[in-house]
PDB file of C-alpha atoms in Angstrom:
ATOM      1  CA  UNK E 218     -14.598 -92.731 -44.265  1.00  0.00           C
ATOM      2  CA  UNK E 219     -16.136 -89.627 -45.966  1.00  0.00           C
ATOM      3  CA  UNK E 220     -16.630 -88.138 -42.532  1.00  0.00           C
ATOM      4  CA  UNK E 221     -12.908 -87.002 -42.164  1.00  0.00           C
ATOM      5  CA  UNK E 222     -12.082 -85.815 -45.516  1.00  0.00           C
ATOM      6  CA  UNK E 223     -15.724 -83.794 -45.154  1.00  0.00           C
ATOM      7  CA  UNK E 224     -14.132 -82.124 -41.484  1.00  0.00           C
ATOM      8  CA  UNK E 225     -10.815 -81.563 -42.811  1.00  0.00           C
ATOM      9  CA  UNK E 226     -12.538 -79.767 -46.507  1.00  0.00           C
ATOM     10  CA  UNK E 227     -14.604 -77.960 -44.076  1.00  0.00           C
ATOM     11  CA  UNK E 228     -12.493 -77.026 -40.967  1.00  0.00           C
ATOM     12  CA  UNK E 229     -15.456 -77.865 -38.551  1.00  0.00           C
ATOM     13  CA  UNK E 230     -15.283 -79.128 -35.293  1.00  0.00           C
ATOM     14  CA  UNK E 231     -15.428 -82.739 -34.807  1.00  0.00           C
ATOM     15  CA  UNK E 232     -18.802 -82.867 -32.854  1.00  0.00           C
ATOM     16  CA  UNK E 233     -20.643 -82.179 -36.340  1.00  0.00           C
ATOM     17  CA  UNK E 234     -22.751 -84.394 -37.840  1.00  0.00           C
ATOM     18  CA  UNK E 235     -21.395 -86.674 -40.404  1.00  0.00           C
ATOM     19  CA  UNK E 236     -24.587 -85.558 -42.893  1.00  0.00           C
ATOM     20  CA  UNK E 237     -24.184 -81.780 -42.085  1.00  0.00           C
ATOM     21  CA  UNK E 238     -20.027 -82.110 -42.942  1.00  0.00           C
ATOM     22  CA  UNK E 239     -21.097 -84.228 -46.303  1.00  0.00           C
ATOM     23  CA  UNK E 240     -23.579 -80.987 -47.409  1.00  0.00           C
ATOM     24  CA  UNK E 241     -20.996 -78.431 -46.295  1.00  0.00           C
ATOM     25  CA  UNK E 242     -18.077 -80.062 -48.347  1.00  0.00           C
ATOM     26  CA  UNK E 243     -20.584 -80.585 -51.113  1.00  0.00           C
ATOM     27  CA  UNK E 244     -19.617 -84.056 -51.210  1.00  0.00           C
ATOM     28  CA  UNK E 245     -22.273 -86.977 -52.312  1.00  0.00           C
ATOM     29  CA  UNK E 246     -22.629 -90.038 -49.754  1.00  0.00           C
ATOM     30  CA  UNK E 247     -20.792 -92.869 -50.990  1.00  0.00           C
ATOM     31  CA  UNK E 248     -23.865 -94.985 -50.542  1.00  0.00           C
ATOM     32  CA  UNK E 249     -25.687 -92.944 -53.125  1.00  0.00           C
ATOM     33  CA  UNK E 250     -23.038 -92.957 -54.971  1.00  0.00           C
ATOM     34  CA  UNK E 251     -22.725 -96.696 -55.277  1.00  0.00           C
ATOM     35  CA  UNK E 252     -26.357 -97.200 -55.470  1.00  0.00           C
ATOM     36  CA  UNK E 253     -26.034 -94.633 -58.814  1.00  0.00           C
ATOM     37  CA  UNK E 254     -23.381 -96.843 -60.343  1.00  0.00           C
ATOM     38  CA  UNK E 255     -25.048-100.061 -60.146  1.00  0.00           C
ATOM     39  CA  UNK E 256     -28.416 -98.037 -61.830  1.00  0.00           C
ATOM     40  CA  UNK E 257     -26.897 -97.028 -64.932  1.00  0.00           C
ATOM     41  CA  UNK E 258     -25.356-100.566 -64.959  1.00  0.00           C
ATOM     42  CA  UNK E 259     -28.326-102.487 -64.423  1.00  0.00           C
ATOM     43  CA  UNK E 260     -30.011-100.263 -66.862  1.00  0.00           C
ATOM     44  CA  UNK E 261     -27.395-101.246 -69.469  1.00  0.00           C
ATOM     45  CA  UNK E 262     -27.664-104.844 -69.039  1.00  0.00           C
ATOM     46  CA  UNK E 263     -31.610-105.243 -69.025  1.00  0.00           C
ATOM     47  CA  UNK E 264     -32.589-101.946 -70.910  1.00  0.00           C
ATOM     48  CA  UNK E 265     -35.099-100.406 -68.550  1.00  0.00           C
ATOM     49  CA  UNK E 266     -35.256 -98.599 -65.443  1.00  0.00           C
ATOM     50  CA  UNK E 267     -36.819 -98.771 -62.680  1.00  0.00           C
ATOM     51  CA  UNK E 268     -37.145 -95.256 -62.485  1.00  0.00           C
ATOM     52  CA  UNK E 269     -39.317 -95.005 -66.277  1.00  0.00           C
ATOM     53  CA  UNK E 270     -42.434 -96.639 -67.246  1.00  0.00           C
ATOM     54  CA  UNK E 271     -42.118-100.584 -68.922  1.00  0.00           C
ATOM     55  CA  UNK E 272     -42.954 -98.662 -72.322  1.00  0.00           C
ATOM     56  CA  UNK E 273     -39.957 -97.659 -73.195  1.00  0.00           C
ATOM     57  CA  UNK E 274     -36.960 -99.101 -74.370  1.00  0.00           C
ATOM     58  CA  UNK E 275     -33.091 -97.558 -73.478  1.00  0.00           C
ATOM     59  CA  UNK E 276     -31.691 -96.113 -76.668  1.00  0.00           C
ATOM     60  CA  UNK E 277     -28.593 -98.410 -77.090  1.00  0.00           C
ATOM     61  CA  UNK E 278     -25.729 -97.390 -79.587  1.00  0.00           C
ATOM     62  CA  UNK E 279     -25.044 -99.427 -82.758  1.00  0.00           C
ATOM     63  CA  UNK E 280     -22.896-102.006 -82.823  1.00  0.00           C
ATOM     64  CA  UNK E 281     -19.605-101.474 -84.206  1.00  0.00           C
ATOM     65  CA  UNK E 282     -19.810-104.819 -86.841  1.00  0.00           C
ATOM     66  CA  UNK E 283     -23.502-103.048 -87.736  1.00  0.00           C
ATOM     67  CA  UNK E 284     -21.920-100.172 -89.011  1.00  0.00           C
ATOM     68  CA  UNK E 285     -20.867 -99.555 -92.586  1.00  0.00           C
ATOM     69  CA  UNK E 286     -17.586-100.781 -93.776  1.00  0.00           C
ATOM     70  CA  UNK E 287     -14.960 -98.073 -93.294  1.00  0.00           C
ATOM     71  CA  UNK E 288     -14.233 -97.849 -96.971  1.00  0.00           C
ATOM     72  CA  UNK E 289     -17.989 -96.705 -97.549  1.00  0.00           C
ATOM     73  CA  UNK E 290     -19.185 -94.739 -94.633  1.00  0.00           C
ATOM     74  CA  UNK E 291     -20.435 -92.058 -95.775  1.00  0.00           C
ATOM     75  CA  UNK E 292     -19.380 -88.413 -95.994  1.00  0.00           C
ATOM     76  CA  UNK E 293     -21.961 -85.953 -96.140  1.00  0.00           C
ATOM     77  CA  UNK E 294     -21.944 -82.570 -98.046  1.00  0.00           C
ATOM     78  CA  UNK E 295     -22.372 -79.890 -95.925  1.00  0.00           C
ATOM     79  CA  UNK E 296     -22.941 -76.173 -97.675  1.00  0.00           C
ATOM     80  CA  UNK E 297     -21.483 -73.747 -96.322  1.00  0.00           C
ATOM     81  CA  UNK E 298     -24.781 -70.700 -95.726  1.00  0.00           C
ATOM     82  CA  UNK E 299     -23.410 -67.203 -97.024  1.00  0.00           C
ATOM     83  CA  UNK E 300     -22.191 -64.436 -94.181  1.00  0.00           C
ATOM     84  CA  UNK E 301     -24.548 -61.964 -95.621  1.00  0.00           C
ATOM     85  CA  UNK E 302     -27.167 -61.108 -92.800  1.00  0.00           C
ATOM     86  CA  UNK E 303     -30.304 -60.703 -95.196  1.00  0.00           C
ATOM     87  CA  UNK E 304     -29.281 -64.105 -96.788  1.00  0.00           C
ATOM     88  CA  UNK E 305     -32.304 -66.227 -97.120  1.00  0.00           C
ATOM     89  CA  UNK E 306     -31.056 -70.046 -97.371  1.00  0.00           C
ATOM     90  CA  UNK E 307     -33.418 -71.607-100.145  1.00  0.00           C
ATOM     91  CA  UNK E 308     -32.182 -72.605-103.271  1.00  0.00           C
ATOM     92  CA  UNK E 309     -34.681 -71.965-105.613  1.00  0.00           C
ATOM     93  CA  UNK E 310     -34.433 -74.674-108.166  1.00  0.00           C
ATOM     94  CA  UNK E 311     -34.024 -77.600-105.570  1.00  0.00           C
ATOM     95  CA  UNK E 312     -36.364 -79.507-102.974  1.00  0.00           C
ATOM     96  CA  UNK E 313     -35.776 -77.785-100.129  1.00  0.00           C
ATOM     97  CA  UNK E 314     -36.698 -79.804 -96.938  1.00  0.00           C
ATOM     98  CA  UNK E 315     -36.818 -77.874 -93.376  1.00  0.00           C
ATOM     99  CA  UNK E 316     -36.198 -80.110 -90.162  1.00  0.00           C
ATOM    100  CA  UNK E 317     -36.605 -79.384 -86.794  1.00  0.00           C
ATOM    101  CA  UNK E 318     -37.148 -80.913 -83.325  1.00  0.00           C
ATOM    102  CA  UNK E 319     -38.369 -79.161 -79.847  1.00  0.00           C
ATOM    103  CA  UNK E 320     -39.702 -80.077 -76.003  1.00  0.00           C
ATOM    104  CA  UNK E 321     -42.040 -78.628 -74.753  1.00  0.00           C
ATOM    105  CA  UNK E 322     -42.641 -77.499 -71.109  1.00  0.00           C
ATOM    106  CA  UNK E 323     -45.025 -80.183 -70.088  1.00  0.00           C
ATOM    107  CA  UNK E 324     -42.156 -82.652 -71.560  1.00  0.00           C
ATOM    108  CA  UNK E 325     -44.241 -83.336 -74.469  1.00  0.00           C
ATOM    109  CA  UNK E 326     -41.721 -84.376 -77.403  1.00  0.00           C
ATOM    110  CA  UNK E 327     -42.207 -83.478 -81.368  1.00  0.00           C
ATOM    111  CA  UNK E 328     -39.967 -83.652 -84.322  1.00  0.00           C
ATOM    112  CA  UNK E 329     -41.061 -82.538 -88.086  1.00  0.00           C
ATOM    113  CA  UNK E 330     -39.654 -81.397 -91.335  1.00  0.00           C
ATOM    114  CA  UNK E 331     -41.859 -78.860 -93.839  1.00  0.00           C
ATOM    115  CA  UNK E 332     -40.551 -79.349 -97.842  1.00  0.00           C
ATOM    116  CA  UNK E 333     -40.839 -76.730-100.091  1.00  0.00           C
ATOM    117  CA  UNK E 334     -40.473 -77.211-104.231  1.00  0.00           C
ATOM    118  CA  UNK E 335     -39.909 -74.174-106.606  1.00  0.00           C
ATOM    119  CA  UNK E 336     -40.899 -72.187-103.721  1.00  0.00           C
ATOM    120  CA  UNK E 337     -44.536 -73.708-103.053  1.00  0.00           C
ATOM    121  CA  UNK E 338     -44.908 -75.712-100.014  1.00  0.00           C
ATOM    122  CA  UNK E 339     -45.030 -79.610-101.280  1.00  0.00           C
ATOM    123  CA  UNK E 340     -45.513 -81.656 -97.754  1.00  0.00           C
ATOM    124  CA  UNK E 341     -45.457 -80.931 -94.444  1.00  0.00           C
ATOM    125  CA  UNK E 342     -44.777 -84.724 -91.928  1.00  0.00           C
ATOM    126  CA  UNK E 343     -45.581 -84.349 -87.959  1.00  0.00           C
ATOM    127  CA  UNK E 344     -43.889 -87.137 -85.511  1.00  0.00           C
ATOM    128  CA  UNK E 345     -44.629 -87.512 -82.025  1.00  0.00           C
ATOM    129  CA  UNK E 346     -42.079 -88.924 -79.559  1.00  0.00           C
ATOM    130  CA  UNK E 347     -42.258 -90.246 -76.119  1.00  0.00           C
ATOM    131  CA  UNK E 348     -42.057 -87.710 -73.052  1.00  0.00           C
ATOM    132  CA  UNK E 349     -38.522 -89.227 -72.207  1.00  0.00           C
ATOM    133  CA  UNK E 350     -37.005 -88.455 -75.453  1.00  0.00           C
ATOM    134  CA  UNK E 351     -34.737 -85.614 -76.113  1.00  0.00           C
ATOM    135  CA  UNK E 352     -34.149 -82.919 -78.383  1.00  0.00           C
ATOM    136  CA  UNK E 353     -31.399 -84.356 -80.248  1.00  0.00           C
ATOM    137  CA  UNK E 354     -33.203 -87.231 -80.424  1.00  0.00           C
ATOM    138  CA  UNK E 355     -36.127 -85.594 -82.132  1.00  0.00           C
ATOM    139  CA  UNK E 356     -33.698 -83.278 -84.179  1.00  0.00           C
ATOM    140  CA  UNK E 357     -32.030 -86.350 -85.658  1.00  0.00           C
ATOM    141  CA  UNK E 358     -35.374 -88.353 -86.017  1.00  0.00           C
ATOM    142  CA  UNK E 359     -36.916 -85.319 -88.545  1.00  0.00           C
ATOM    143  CA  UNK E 360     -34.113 -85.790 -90.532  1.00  0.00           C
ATOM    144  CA  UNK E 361     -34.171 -89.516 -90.996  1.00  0.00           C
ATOM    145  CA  UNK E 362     -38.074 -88.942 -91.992  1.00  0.00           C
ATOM    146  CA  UNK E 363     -37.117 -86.057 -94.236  1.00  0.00           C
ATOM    147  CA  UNK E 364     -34.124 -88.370 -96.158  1.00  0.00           C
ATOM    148  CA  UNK E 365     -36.502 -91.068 -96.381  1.00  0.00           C
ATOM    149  CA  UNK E 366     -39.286 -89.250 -97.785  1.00  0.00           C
ATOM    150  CA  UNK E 367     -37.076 -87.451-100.430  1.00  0.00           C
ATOM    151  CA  UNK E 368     -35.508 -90.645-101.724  1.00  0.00           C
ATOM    152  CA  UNK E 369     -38.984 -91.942-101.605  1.00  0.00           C
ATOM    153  CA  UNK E 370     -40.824 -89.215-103.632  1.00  0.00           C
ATOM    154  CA  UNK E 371     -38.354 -87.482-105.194  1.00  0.00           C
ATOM    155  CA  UNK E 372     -35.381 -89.841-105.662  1.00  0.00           C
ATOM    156  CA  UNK E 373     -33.624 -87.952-108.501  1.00  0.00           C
ATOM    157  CA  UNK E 374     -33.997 -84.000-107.264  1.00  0.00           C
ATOM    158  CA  UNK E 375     -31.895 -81.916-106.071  1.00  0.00           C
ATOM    159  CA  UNK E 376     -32.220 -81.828-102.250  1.00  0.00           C
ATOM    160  CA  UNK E 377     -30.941 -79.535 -99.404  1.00  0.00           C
ATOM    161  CA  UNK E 378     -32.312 -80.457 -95.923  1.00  0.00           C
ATOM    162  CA  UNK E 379     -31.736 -77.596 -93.457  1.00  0.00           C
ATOM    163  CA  UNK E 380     -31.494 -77.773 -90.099  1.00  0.00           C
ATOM    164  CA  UNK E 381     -30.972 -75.350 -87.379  1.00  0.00           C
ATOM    165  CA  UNK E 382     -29.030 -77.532 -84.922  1.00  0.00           C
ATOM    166  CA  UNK E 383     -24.946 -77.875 -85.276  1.00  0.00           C
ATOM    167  CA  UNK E 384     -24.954 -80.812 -82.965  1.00  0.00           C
ATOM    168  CA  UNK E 385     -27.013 -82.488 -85.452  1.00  0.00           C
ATOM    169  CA  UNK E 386     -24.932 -81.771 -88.432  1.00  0.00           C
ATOM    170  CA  UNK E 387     -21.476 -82.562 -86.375  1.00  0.00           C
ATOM    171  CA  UNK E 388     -23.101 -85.867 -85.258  1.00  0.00           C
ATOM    172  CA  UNK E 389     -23.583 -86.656 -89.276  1.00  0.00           C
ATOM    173  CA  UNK E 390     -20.262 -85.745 -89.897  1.00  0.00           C
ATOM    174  CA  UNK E 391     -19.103 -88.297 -87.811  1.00  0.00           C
ATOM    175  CA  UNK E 392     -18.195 -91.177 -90.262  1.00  0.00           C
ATOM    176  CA  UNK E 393     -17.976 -93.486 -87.422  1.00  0.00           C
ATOM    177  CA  UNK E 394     -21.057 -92.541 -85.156  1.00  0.00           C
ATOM    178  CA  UNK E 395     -22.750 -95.233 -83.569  1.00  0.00           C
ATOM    179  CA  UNK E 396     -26.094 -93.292 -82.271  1.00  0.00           C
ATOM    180  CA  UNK E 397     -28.869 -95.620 -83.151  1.00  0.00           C
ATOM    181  CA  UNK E 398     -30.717 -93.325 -85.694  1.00  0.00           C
ATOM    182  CA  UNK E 399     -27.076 -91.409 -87.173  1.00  0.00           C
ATOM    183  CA  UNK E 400     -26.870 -94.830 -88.442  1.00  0.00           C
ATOM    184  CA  UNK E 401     -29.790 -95.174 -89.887  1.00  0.00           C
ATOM    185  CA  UNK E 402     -29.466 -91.862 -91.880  1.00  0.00           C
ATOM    186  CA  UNK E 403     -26.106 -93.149 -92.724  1.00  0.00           C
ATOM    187  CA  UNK E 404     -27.091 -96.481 -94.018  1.00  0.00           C
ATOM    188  CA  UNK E 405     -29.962 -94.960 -95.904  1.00  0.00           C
ATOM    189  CA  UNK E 406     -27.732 -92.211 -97.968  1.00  0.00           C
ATOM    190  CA  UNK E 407     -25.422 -95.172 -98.748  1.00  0.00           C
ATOM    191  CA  UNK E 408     -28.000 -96.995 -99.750  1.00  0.00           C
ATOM    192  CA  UNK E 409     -29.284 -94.899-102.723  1.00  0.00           C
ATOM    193  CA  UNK E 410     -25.730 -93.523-103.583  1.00  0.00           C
ATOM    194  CA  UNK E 411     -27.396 -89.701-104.505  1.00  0.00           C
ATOM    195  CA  UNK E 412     -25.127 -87.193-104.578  1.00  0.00           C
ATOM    196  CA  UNK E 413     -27.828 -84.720-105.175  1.00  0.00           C
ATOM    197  CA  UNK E 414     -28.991 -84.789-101.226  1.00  0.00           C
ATOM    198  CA  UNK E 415     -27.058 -82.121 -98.607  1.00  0.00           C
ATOM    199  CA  UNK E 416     -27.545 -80.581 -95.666  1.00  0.00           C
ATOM    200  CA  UNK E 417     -26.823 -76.865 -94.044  1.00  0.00           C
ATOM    201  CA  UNK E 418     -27.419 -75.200 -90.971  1.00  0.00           C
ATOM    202  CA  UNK E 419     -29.603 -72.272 -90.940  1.00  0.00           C
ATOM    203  CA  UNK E 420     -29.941 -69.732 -88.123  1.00  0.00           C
ATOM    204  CA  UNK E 421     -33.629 -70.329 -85.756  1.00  0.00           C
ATOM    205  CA  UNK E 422     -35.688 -67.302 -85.571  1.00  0.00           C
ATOM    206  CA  UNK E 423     -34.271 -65.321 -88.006  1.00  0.00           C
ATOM    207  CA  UNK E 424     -37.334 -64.993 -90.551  1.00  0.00           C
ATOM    208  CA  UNK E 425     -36.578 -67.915 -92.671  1.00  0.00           C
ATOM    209  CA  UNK E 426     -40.245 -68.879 -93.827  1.00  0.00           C
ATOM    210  CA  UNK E 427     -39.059 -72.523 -93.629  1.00  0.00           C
ATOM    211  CA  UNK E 428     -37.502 -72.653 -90.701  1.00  0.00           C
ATOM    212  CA  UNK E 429     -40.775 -70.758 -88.808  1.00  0.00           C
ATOM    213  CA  UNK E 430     -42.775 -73.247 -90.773  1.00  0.00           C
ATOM    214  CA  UNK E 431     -41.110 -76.521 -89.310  1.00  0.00           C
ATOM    215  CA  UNK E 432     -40.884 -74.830 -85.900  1.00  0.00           C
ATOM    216  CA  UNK E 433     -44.834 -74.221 -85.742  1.00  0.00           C
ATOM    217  CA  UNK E 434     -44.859 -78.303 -87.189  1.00  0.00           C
ATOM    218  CA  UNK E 435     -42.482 -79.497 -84.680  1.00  0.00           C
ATOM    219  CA  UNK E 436     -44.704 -77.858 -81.739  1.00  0.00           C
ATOM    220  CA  UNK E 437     -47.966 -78.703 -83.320  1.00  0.00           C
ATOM    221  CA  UNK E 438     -46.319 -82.741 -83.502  1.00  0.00           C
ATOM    222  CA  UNK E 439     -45.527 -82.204 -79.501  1.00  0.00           C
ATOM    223  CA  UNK E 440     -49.306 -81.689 -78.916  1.00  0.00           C
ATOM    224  CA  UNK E 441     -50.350 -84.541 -81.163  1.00  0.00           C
ATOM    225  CA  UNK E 442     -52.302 -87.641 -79.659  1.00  0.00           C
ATOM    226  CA  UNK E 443     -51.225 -90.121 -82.310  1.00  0.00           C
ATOM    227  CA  UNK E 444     -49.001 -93.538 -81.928  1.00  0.00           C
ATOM    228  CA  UNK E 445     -45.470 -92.488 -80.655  1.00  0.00           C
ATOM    229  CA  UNK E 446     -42.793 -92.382 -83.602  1.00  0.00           C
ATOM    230  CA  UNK E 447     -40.064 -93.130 -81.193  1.00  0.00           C
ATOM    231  CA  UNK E 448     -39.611 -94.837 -77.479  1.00  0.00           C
ATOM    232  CA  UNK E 449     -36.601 -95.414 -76.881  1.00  0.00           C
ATOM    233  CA  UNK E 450     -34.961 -93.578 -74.041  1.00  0.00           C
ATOM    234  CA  UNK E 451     -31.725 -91.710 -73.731  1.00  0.00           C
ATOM    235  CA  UNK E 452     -28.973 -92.953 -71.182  1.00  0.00           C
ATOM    236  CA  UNK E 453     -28.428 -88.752 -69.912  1.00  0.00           C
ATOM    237  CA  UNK E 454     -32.325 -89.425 -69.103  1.00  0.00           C
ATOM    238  CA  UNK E 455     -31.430 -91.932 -66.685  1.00  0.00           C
ATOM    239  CA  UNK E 456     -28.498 -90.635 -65.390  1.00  0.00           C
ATOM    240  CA  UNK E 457     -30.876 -87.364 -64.565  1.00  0.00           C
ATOM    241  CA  UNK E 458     -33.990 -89.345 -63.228  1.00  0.00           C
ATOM    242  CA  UNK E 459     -31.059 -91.575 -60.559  1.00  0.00           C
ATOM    243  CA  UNK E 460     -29.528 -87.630 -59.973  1.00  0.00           C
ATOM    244  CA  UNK E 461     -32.972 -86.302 -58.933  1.00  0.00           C
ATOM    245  CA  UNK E 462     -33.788 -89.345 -56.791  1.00  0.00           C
ATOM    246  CA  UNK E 463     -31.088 -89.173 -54.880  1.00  0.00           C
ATOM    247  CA  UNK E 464     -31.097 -85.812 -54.169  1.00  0.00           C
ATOM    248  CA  UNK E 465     -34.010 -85.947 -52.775  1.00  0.00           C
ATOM    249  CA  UNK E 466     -32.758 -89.113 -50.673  1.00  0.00           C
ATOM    250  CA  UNK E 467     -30.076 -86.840 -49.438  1.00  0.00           C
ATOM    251  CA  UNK E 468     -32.454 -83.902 -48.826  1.00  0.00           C
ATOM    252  CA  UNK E 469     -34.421 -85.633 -46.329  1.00  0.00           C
ATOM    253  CA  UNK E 470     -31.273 -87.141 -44.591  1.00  0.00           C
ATOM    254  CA  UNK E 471     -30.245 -83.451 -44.414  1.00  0.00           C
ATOM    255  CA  UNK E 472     -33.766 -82.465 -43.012  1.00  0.00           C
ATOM    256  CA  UNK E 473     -34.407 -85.616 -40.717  1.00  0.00           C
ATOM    257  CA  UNK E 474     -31.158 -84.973 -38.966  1.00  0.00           C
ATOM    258  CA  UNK E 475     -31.491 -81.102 -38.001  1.00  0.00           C
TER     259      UNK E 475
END
C-alpha cells in the first residue's frame, strides 16, 4: 500500500523497488511502524522492555487520585535572580543549597546538590543513577534529596535551592504534575508547610562558586560505584532504543536489496 504513495512522493518509475521508493520518500515501513506501536504498548502494560536489562523498572506517572487535593497542591516560590551581569545569586544569611544533574559520555548518570551556610560549605550529597536515566530525571532527583535533607537538618532556616535547569523549575510549577518524583517534592513541601524553602534558577558556567561546586559533585556522582539511587527508566528511553532498532532493521533491508 505504501509502495504507491512512495512512487507518486517520489516521481520514480514503477520498476523501482518498493524498499528503495520507501527510503527516497523518507517514509517508515508500516511493519516497523506497527511493530513500534505495540513496543511502547507492551512496555506500558508490563513495565519493561525487551530492549533494557530486567533491572530496571519503566518510570510510570502518578496517579491522578495519588496526587494532592487540588485545594492544597502546592505553589512554589520562585525568586526572581537580578538582571545585573556580575550578580552572584547567594543570599548570605540563608542555607543556600546548589542542585544539579548531568550524563556523561559513556551514559554514566549522576545527580547532586552542594549546601552552603553563612557562606561556608555545610554538606555536599553524591547520587548515582542507572545508565538509562535521564537528565531531567537526575535534575529533579537532586532536588528531592536537597528538600529532604533541609527539612531534615535544618527544618526552620531559611532555604533557597538553586538550580540551573528551567525545565526543572517549570515542571515544579506545575500544580498538577504527575512525574513520579515532581510528586514527591510536592508531597514533601506540603508536608512540612515551610514557607521559608524557594527555589531560583541560576545561569551554568557563569562563575557561581556553587553552581561549579555541584557541577564537579554531579560528575564525580556519575563515576561513583555505589548502589544506584534511582532505576527506573524513562518512556523517551524506550521510544529511542525501538527508533534505533528499527533503523537498523530498515538499514539492512536497504543494503540486502541493492
Amino acid at each position: 500500500m505504501q509502495r504507491g504513495f512512495a512512487i507518486r512522493i517520489t516521481r520514480a518509475f514503477k520498476t523501482i523497488s518498493t524498499t528503495a521508493a520507501l527510503a527516497l520518500a523518507e517514509l517508515t515501513p508500516l511493519d516497523l511502524k506497527v511493530r513500534k506501536v505495540q513496543a511502547l504498548e507492551l512496555t506500558k502494560l508490563t513495565g519493561v522492555s525487551h530492549l533494557l536489562p530486567c533491572d530496571t523498572i519503566l518510570e510510570c506517572p502518578t496517579p491522578l487520585h495519588k496526587l494532592l487535593h487540588p485545594a492544597t497542591r502546592v505553589s512554589i516560590s520562585v525568586l526572581s535572580p537580578s538582571k545585573d551581569r556580575n550578580y552572584t545569586p547567594t543570599y548570605p544569611h540563608a542555607l543556600n543549597i546548589y542542585t544539579d544533574g548531568s550524563k556523561l559520555e559513556d551514559s554514566s548518570v549522576g545527580a547532586a546538590f552542594v549546601a552552603f551556610l553563612e557562606g561556608r560549605q555545610t554538606a555536599s550529597k553524591k547520587y548515582r543513577l542507572h545508565s538509562f536515566c535521564s537528565v531531567f530525571q537526575a535534575e529533579h532527583l537532586a532536588i528531592l534529596k536537597a528538600c529532604s535533607w533541609a527539612s531534615s537538618t535544618y527544618p526552620n532556616t531559611y532555604t533557597i535551592i538553586h538550580t540551573d535547569s528551567q525545565s526543572v523549575i517549570a515542571a515544579l510549577e506545575n500544580r498538577s504534575n504527575t512525574h513520579p518524583i515532581v510528586t514527591q517534592i510536592h508531597t514533601l513541601i506540603h508536608a512540612h508547610a515551610s514557607p521559608t524553602l524557594h527555589f531560583t534558577r541560576v545561569k551554568s558556567h557563569t562563575g557561581v562558586v556553587g553552581n561549579e561546586a555541584a557541577d564537579l559533585a554531579t560528575k564525580s556522582a556519575a563515576a561513583m560505584h555505589s548502589t544506584l539511587a534511582y532505576v527506573y527508566f524513562p518512556m523517551s528511553f524506550v521510544k529511542s532504543a525501538i527508533r534505533a532498532e528499527h533503523n537498523r532493521i530498515w538499514q539492512a533491508r536497504y543494503e540486502s536489496s541493492v
